[in-house]
XYZ file of C-alpha atoms in Angstrom:
617
model
C 51.557 128.530 118.127
C 55.110 129.826 118.075
C 55.872 128.169 121.399
C 54.911 124.760 119.980
C 57.186 125.303 116.972
C 59.981 126.467 119.282
C 59.732 123.401 121.548
C 59.648 121.052 118.556
C 62.688 122.651 116.902
C 64.560 122.711 120.203
C 63.864 119.024 120.891
C 64.745 117.895 117.353
C 68.013 119.888 117.161
C 68.999 118.728 120.658
C 68.517 115.071 119.737
C 70.301 115.360 116.386
C 73.346 117.109 117.879
C 73.328 114.847 120.993
C 73.363 117.913 123.194
C 72.416 116.003 126.328
C 75.263 113.489 125.978
C 78.072 115.458 127.609
C 81.631 114.388 126.842
C 84.441 114.354 129.364
C 86.982 116.952 128.276
C 89.253 119.593 129.716
C 88.224 122.062 127.012
C 85.154 124.148 127.744
C 84.686 124.946 124.040
C 84.441 121.195 123.270
C 82.047 120.755 126.196
C 79.743 123.535 125.016
C 79.994 122.722 121.289
C 76.840 120.512 121.100
C 74.778 123.431 122.470
C 76.135 125.741 119.766
C 75.486 123.132 117.060
C 71.914 122.685 118.272
C 71.339 126.457 118.318
C 72.497 126.921 114.700
C 70.362 124.023 113.511
C 67.377 125.327 115.481
C 67.530 128.710 113.706
C 67.222 127.082 110.293
C 64.397 124.766 111.394
C 62.294 127.594 112.873
C 62.819 129.777 109.811
C 61.853 126.912 107.478
C 58.700 126.010 109.451
C 57.707 129.661 109.781
C 57.889 130.080 106.002
C 55.655 127.058 105.497
C 52.951 128.065 108.018
C 53.182 131.759 107.062
C 53.750 132.898 110.631
C 54.198 136.557 109.674
C 52.241 138.071 112.573
C 55.025 137.295 115.054
C 57.559 140.046 115.632
C 60.992 139.140 114.294
C 62.516 140.805 117.354
C 60.477 138.511 119.586
C 61.802 135.493 117.713
C 65.401 136.704 117.732
C 65.451 137.754 121.369
C 63.692 134.608 122.611
C 66.169 132.364 120.792
C 69.196 134.395 121.867
C 68.125 134.613 125.500
C 67.348 130.903 125.690
C 70.742 130.098 124.143
C 72.667 132.204 126.674
C 70.632 130.722 129.514
C 71.697 127.268 128.346
C 75.314 128.402 128.127
C 75.090 129.834 131.643
C 73.665 126.587 133.033
C 76.343 124.513 131.308
C 79.017 126.876 132.611
C 77.809 126.333 136.179
C 77.707 122.585 135.580
C 81.280 122.721 134.353
C 82.243 123.939 137.842
C 84.474 126.788 136.777
C 84.294 130.505 137.369
C 82.201 132.277 134.727
C 84.729 135.034 134.053
C 87.623 132.607 133.597
C 85.589 130.479 131.226
C 84.537 133.415 129.078
C 88.119 134.697 128.910
C 89.817 131.424 128.056
C 87.302 129.251 126.255
C 84.020 130.825 125.208
C 85.424 133.311 122.709
C 86.732 131.509 119.650
C 90.261 132.424 118.613
C 90.110 133.234 114.914
C 92.837 131.314 113.137
C 93.339 130.771 109.422
C 95.170 127.484 108.878
C 95.279 127.873 105.116
C 95.246 131.351 103.604
C 94.831 129.950 100.082
C 91.666 128.092 101.118
C 90.345 131.218 102.846
C 91.019 133.317 99.733
C 89.444 130.722 97.454
C 86.231 130.522 99.540
C 86.054 134.320 99.783
C 86.380 134.777 96.004
C 83.865 132.016 95.260
C 81.314 133.543 97.651
C 81.955 137.033 96.224
C 81.311 135.806 92.674
C 78.056 134.202 93.837
C 76.892 137.409 95.571
C 77.863 139.705 92.669
C 76.111 137.541 90.062
C 73.082 137.214 92.281
C 72.865 140.956 93.046
C 73.536 142.190 89.524
C 71.840 139.758 87.192
C 69.425 137.350 88.860
C 67.358 139.176 91.482
C 63.892 139.643 89.901
C 63.081 142.644 92.107
C 65.555 145.529 92.313
C 67.230 145.368 95.737
C 67.091 148.383 98.014
C 69.991 149.813 99.958
C 69.076 147.541 102.868
C 70.133 144.548 100.799
C 73.753 145.622 101.185
C 73.327 145.075 104.914
C 72.156 141.539 104.130
C 75.200 140.942 101.877
C 77.436 141.973 104.765
C 75.492 139.573 106.990
C 76.198 136.779 104.460
C 79.940 137.395 104.750
C 79.707 137.502 108.529
C 77.745 134.228 108.668
C 80.259 132.614 106.308
C 83.165 133.652 108.533
C 81.479 132.474 111.727
C 80.441 129.089 110.357
C 83.845 128.495 108.716
C 85.931 129.460 111.734
C 83.642 127.487 114.001
C 83.828 124.243 112.023
C 87.019 123.887 109.974
C 89.098 127.090 110.198
C 89.791 126.937 106.432
C 91.911 123.806 106.691
C 91.573 120.862 104.292
C 92.269 117.600 106.068
C 94.349 114.816 104.509
C 92.830 112.114 106.695
C 92.539 108.697 105.136
C 88.771 108.529 105.620
C 86.934 110.741 103.124
C 83.851 111.350 105.275
C 85.883 112.285 108.353
C 87.930 114.724 106.287
C 84.949 116.312 104.565
C 82.569 116.359 107.561
C 83.694 119.760 108.990
C 82.995 121.389 105.630
C 79.570 119.752 105.337
C 78.768 120.967 108.844
C 79.940 124.460 107.919
C 77.660 124.545 104.879
C 74.688 123.333 106.964
C 75.272 126.062 109.569
C 75.798 128.621 106.823
C 72.504 127.797 105.064
C 70.607 127.554 108.381
C 71.711 131.032 109.439
C 71.024 132.472 105.988
C 67.528 130.978 106.054
C 66.891 132.482 109.489
C 68.100 135.937 108.423
C 65.902 135.866 105.330
C 62.988 135.179 107.634
C 63.950 137.970 110.051
C 64.648 140.681 107.447
C 61.473 140.084 105.408
C 63.073 140.443 101.972
C 60.938 140.192 98.866
C 59.730 136.551 98.435
C 61.050 136.284 94.849
C 64.436 137.599 95.934
C 64.498 135.163 98.836
C 64.166 132.247 96.413
C 66.962 133.568 94.176
C 69.247 134.200 97.156
C 68.721 130.695 98.506
C 69.276 129.126 95.070
C 72.462 131.156 94.513
C 73.927 130.229 97.880
C 72.959 126.575 97.389
C 74.863 126.615 94.088
C 77.818 128.213 95.882
C 77.680 125.474 98.527
C 77.490 122.722 95.888
C 80.448 124.076 93.899
C 82.446 124.512 97.077
C 81.683 120.933 98.149
C 82.745 119.538 94.752
C 86.015 121.485 94.765
C 86.830 120.492 98.344
C 86.290 116.867 97.328
C 88.617 117.427 94.380
C 91.328 118.848 96.674
C 90.905 115.944 99.084
C 91.402 113.411 96.287
C 94.598 115.165 95.160
C 96.011 115.296 98.682
C 94.779 111.871 99.752
C 97.643 109.503 100.590
C 98.132 107.048 97.724
C 98.136 103.675 99.471
C 99.061 101.689 96.403
C 102.241 100.806 94.568
C 100.950 102.226 91.306
C 103.570 104.750 90.240
C 102.316 108.325 90.629
C 103.145 109.786 87.219
C 102.779 113.077 85.444
C 101.472 113.058 81.878
C 104.881 113.764 80.387
C 107.148 112.395 83.100
C 110.017 110.258 81.863
C 111.321 107.244 83.749
C 114.534 105.430 83.050
C 114.277 101.859 81.823
C 116.433 99.645 84.040
C 116.560 96.129 82.672
C 117.270 93.456 85.269
C 119.421 90.430 84.451
C 118.463 87.233 86.274
C 120.068 83.995 85.102
C 118.872 80.505 85.985
C 121.346 78.017 87.334
C 120.905 74.820 85.329
C 122.197 72.715 88.228
C 119.048 73.554 90.189
C 116.863 71.718 87.666
C 116.060 68.071 87.233
C 116.724 66.447 83.896
C 113.016 66.477 83.078
C 112.895 70.255 83.575
C 111.283 70.246 87.035
C 112.650 72.533 89.726
C 113.572 71.492 93.238
C 114.398 73.009 96.622
C 117.367 71.577 98.452
C 115.536 70.897 101.720
C 114.730 67.251 102.528
C 111.441 66.540 104.211
C 111.098 64.695 107.477
C 107.318 64.970 107.729
C 105.183 61.837 107.930
C 102.622 63.214 105.461
C 104.133 64.779 102.347
C 103.156 68.101 100.854
C 102.278 66.280 97.666
C 99.619 64.223 99.462
C 98.159 67.267 101.226
C 97.896 69.210 97.986
C 96.380 66.291 96.125
C 93.858 65.133 98.737
C 93.115 68.329 100.695
C 93.982 71.732 99.221
C 93.628 70.950 95.505
C 91.256 68.016 95.732
C 88.739 69.810 93.492
C 91.344 71.301 91.164
C 93.231 68.355 89.683
C 94.536 70.365 86.706
C 96.261 72.825 89.011
C 97.754 70.006 91.062
C 99.121 68.333 87.924
C 100.641 71.630 86.800
C 102.376 72.134 90.173
C 103.438 68.490 90.469
C 104.959 68.515 86.969
C 106.869 71.724 87.652
C 108.205 71.055 91.184
C 109.669 68.175 93.177
C 107.057 68.360 95.923
C 108.566 65.527 97.982
C 111.587 67.717 98.757
C 109.479 70.457 100.407
C 108.619 70.245 104.108
C 104.931 70.473 104.961
C 105.733 72.378 108.149
C 107.473 75.066 106.126
C 104.682 75.475 103.602
C 101.752 77.897 103.743
C 98.642 77.463 101.568
C 95.775 79.957 101.815
C 93.162 81.897 99.870
C 93.018 85.453 101.144
C 93.662 89.073 100.146
C 94.442 90.041 103.749
C 98.185 90.899 104.045
C 98.099 90.025 107.759
C 98.176 86.322 106.867
C 101.677 86.658 105.455
C 102.994 89.356 107.813
C 102.790 87.099 110.894
C 105.105 84.453 109.367
C 108.777 84.648 110.447
C 111.256 85.990 107.875
C 113.109 83.487 105.653
C 111.113 80.605 107.116
C 108.951 79.201 104.315
C 110.005 76.846 101.543
C 106.689 77.223 99.717
C 103.926 79.808 99.839
C 100.727 79.516 97.812
C 97.836 81.984 97.759
C 94.844 80.950 95.655
C 93.264 84.428 95.762
C 93.935 86.403 92.572
C 96.347 89.308 92.901
C 93.898 91.516 90.946
C 92.274 92.263 94.327
C 95.482 93.406 96.043
C 95.790 97.153 96.440
C 99.572 97.021 96.931
C 100.745 94.187 94.721
C 104.458 94.992 94.935
C 104.331 95.335 98.705
C 102.631 91.948 98.965
C 105.200 90.296 96.672
C 108.025 91.827 98.710
C 106.473 90.494 101.929
C 106.298 87.027 100.401
C 109.926 87.409 99.332
C 110.913 88.214 102.923
C 109.128 85.144 104.313
C 110.639 82.692 101.807
C 114.034 81.054 102.017
C 116.403 81.561 99.096
C 115.074 79.431 96.196
C 111.717 79.230 98.016
C 108.624 78.831 95.853
C 105.720 81.255 95.461
C 102.557 80.023 93.698
C 99.818 82.490 92.816
C 97.378 83.542 90.143
C 95.770 86.503 88.430
C 93.294 87.186 85.646
C 95.113 88.734 82.657
C 93.354 91.320 80.515
C 92.950 88.982 77.541
C 91.149 86.491 79.767
C 88.818 89.282 80.961
C 87.989 90.028 77.333
C 87.228 86.342 76.661
C 85.096 86.165 79.823
C 82.879 89.011 78.612
C 82.480 87.434 75.158
C 81.425 84.106 76.698
C 78.966 85.707 79.108
C 77.167 88.229 76.840
C 76.256 88.754 73.167
C 79.048 90.478 71.234
C 77.814 94.099 71.290
C 76.778 93.958 74.949
C 80.086 92.284 75.807
C 82.037 95.022 74.010
C 80.082 97.704 75.878
C 80.919 96.149 79.251
C 84.530 95.469 78.264
C 85.130 99.057 77.110
C 83.778 100.322 80.425
C 85.923 97.768 82.283
C 88.979 98.807 80.238
C 88.549 102.519 80.982
C 87.626 102.144 84.658
C 89.919 99.291 85.733
C 92.881 99.693 83.421
C 93.096 103.322 82.261
C 92.015 105.041 85.500
C 94.621 103.289 87.730
C 97.403 104.453 85.418
C 96.640 108.161 84.925
C 97.408 111.071 87.263
C 94.555 112.120 89.592
C 92.209 109.510 88.055
C 94.137 106.753 89.822
C 93.425 108.474 93.143
C 89.684 108.420 92.406
C 89.872 104.763 91.375
C 91.681 103.533 94.485
C 89.569 105.743 96.757
C 86.349 104.173 95.456
C 87.441 100.571 94.764
C 90.294 100.001 97.237
C 92.132 98.438 94.284
C 89.799 95.442 94.016
C 89.386 93.556 90.703
C 92.034 95.601 88.927
C 92.845 94.823 85.268
C 96.416 93.472 84.988
C 98.196 92.377 81.829
C 100.201 89.174 81.648
C 103.401 91.182 81.187
C 102.695 93.437 84.164
C 101.832 90.561 86.490
C 104.983 88.578 85.653
C 107.134 91.714 85.457
C 106.178 92.691 88.997
C 107.411 89.270 90.185
C 110.846 89.843 88.644
C 110.910 93.377 90.030
C 110.283 91.957 93.520
C 113.094 89.391 93.365
C 111.414 86.333 91.852
C 112.127 84.252 88.787
C 109.186 82.691 86.961
C 109.549 78.908 86.656
C 106.296 78.052 84.902
C 102.928 79.553 83.974
C 99.630 77.959 82.935
C 96.190 79.373 82.182
C 93.295 77.469 83.782
C 89.683 78.687 83.767
C 90.518 82.293 82.834
C 93.190 82.493 85.545
C 96.921 82.556 84.846
C 98.739 80.508 87.502
C 102.434 81.151 88.058
C 105.182 79.305 89.916
C 108.020 81.623 90.875
C 111.267 81.123 92.767
C 112.946 83.619 95.090
C 116.361 84.327 93.565
C 117.326 87.624 95.195
C 116.164 90.499 97.335
C 113.650 92.935 95.779
C 115.054 95.562 93.418
C 115.876 99.066 94.584
C 114.334 100.770 91.565
C 111.780 102.970 93.327
C 110.067 104.186 90.148
C 109.706 101.553 87.423
C 108.711 103.005 84.073
C 104.988 103.619 84.008
C 104.180 106.713 81.977
C 103.702 107.294 78.233
C 107.351 108.375 77.892
C 110.480 106.571 79.008
C 114.216 106.911 78.514
C 116.819 104.219 77.877
C 120.489 104.416 78.807
C 122.585 104.112 75.640
C 126.181 104.569 74.418
C 126.822 107.721 72.372
C 129.792 109.098 70.501
C 133.173 108.467 72.157
C 131.539 106.112 74.669
C 129.466 108.897 76.250
C 126.449 107.740 78.263
C 123.243 109.227 76.859
C 119.492 108.737 77.370
C 117.328 108.015 74.334
C 113.615 108.868 74.570
C 110.685 106.854 73.191
C 106.938 106.499 73.530
C 105.805 103.504 75.586
C 104.614 100.579 73.504
C 104.808 97.901 76.202
C 102.883 97.116 79.367
C 104.267 98.414 82.699
C 107.119 96.357 84.209
C 107.850 94.775 80.805
C 111.500 95.778 81.011
C 112.056 93.218 83.776
C 110.965 90.341 81.527
C 113.612 90.532 78.801
C 115.675 87.558 79.997
C 112.534 85.519 80.692
C 111.276 86.186 77.159
C 114.647 85.363 75.616
C 114.826 82.010 77.382
C 111.176 81.059 76.877
C 110.732 82.098 73.224
C 114.118 83.028 71.733
C 114.851 85.620 69.022
C 113.702 86.270 65.461
C 116.126 86.559 62.554
C 116.204 90.337 62.988
C 117.286 90.030 66.623
C 113.862 90.860 68.092
C 112.139 88.592 70.632
C 109.604 86.045 69.444
C 106.009 85.981 70.760
C 106.555 89.270 72.568
C 103.356 89.565 74.622
C 104.807 92.597 76.398
C 103.564 94.935 73.637
C 100.215 96.673 74.009
C 97.611 96.613 71.250
C 98.281 100.276 70.470
C 102.019 99.605 70.772
C 101.915 97.537 67.575
C 100.399 100.531 65.758
C 102.954 102.963 67.181
C 105.833 100.736 66.107
C 104.395 99.993 62.687
C 103.983 103.709 61.962
C 107.299 104.672 63.685
C 105.438 107.087 65.961
C 107.197 105.583 68.986
C 110.501 106.996 67.659
C 109.294 110.623 67.476
C 110.595 111.636 70.974
C 114.124 110.950 69.673
C 113.860 114.290 67.890
C 114.502 115.777 71.317
C 117.814 113.878 71.378
C 118.561 115.299 67.927
C 117.887 118.858 69.141
C 120.104 118.242 72.196
C 122.881 116.993 69.941
C 123.062 113.471 71.400
C 121.889 111.933 68.120
C 122.201 112.821 64.461
C 119.258 112.428 62.103
C 120.657 109.200 60.623
C 123.531 107.038 61.793
C 124.527 103.912 63.663
C 122.065 102.531 66.192
C 122.354 103.721 69.819
C 122.706 100.454 71.762
C 123.077 99.594 75.427
C 126.199 98.105 77.002
C 124.484 94.722 77.238
C 123.581 94.599 73.548
C 127.024 95.777 72.405
C 128.543 92.703 74.055
C 127.421 90.824 70.927
C 129.639 93.025 68.733
C 133.365 92.376 67.995
C 135.707 94.512 70.110
C 137.442 96.130 67.110
C 134.112 97.038 65.539
C 132.862 98.516 68.838
C 135.929 100.761 69.053
C 135.427 101.896 65.460
C 131.715 102.743 65.827
C 132.362 104.825 68.973
C 133.892 107.494 66.711
C 130.491 108.139 65.106
C 127.406 109.785 66.559
C 124.364 107.469 66.751
C 121.310 108.424 64.690
C 117.564 108.659 65.207
C 117.182 106.564 62.038
C 119.475 103.512 62.072
C 121.532 102.530 59.009
C 119.779 99.172 58.625
C 116.533 101.049 57.966
C 118.136 102.908 55.037
C 119.682 99.732 53.605
C 116.774 97.402 54.547
C 119.124 95.013 56.338
C 117.205 94.257 59.553
C 117.767 90.497 59.617
C 120.039 89.976 62.581
C 123.263 91.167 64.193
C 125.475 90.279 61.204
C 123.355 92.313 58.787
C 123.214 95.275 61.168
C 126.988 95.225 61.528
C 127.333 95.132 57.760
C 124.936 98.081 57.295
C 126.877 100.139 59.831
C 130.199 99.292 58.135
C 128.821 100.534 54.807
C 127.578 103.740 56.449
C 130.803 104.480 58.358
C 132.941 103.879 55.272
C 130.877 106.325 53.195
C 130.536 108.798 56.056
C 134.307 109.169 56.325
C 134.537 110.068 52.603
C 131.373 112.172 52.174
C 129.992 113.248 55.613
C 127.078 115.449 54.494
C 126.093 113.640 51.297
C 126.057 110.271 53.102
C 123.559 111.513 55.719
C 121.315 113.052 53.035
C 121.371 109.881 50.927
C 120.748 107.545 53.885
C 117.919 109.768 55.141
C 115.932 109.647 51.884
C 116.624 105.935 51.495
C 115.144 105.411 54.952
C 112.087 107.559 54.120
C 111.476 105.489 50.968
C 111.728 102.171 52.852
C 109.393 103.373 55.598
C 106.776 104.838 53.232
C 106.741 101.753 51.006
C 106.548 99.560 54.142
C 109.679 97.637 53.207
C 110.837 97.848 56.815
C 108.984 98.273 60.115
C 109.942 99.641 63.499
C 108.731 96.400 65.116
């Protein structure tokens, strides 16, 4: 009866571990490894089957000796087959050199196993353990060491593939539980205690597996251009100035490329009758925005693919037009792709693409489902595809599981990334939930390696006596919004108070933060540092101060900027002229009554804010 079980376990473990498929290797340990794997698996199988058929009349020593002898016979046969001297093999290869690659991992596993054993021994064993149980606890530690050293040597791999990285640890846990199961069978512990021991060690294995997965996710290379942020990291806002040359436009507003075509069939005809034959609205949008007859067909590339290889094989600075009709929401490295397109285009070359903005996603859900079901799906989509990619650690889980596909991108982020990568947006149009853009290469990609992405950011401003300072604020705009300032100014213009019109760069919660002035709270840190006073003139950038008269600029440099601007106290936020006037009133009074002026202006500002006479927006 036992012989039948033995043959069955031996055959099954040999097939599973592919013991008979010998690999060609110079290392004897690698050559003999399948035999060792099969032996460990065989121990667990025999113990499990023996429990089920209640084979208690067989001597445990008979079982142990038969398995051990058969294993060493196999090792001896394989050694002879390896055609090396037995002594040399046993000296150099058979004995495993114990090596701890990561002491912290070793210590963590040891402590976790110790906690499991202590809790099990002290609180959960239904039958009081005898002194012989301490021998079994020592055996547990020994089995843990053997299985760990044999499989992964306490190292946590940072391989790109999750299953390849985690496989040694899974194998270690399988060997560990197989050997434990076999020892429980050999030592004949109390049946109730056996169940508790197995459950405790299974819990230990599960917790260990979860934590190893957690460590892998943290260490996993982040193959995406999402900025790896910390919760309270602060990035510097670097606004980019890109001006459009009016001579490069036709009188009707269409843009051209100064490259005459010599092709027999024009690009316009190919787009109209071939590529965009079923999308006439898109063709009209492109045709009305570009002078297609001036673009060579041979230097144009039109495709629909998320594979970066399609653009990488094109020579640098070769194309006059590149169009990809696959939405950029599916690109894992959007910036890298834009930069590649930039490299392949000639100066003033055209890039046409599309993406689904977040507002269009919201509309798509409302059209597809009833309101409450749509909101349920949209909230899930918002958290998983918009929040997860932008938070520390969670973004690693998101990109590991989704490969960046179908990511939620705001209109501001999509266009801002184009400017960041050296493009200028010529025209945009929303068609069938997709926002199509036509962009022109105007320069090489920016060298700002960490565009602002976190909840906090800092802006370079001018302080007292012309000193350069950084002013802190909470983020109220979508990522990459800082690169769109000139685009917004040209497309929509300014309000009377000097703010941009139709500013779609703000997030939905950004409106609330600005309305309640919460976005200004981090400036208290500037006040503590001494860069700002509580109230005073506004801390502006060099670019904004260009709008001020030179004499007035020199005068205001003698005063420290304030967290609360003077126009808030005087309710004069209606443009540059009014702001200048409010600062003149403040500076004049400040010179006569320094302390009283700050106290008066502070409480005036509090009154205007509380009564909602003025907003931070």
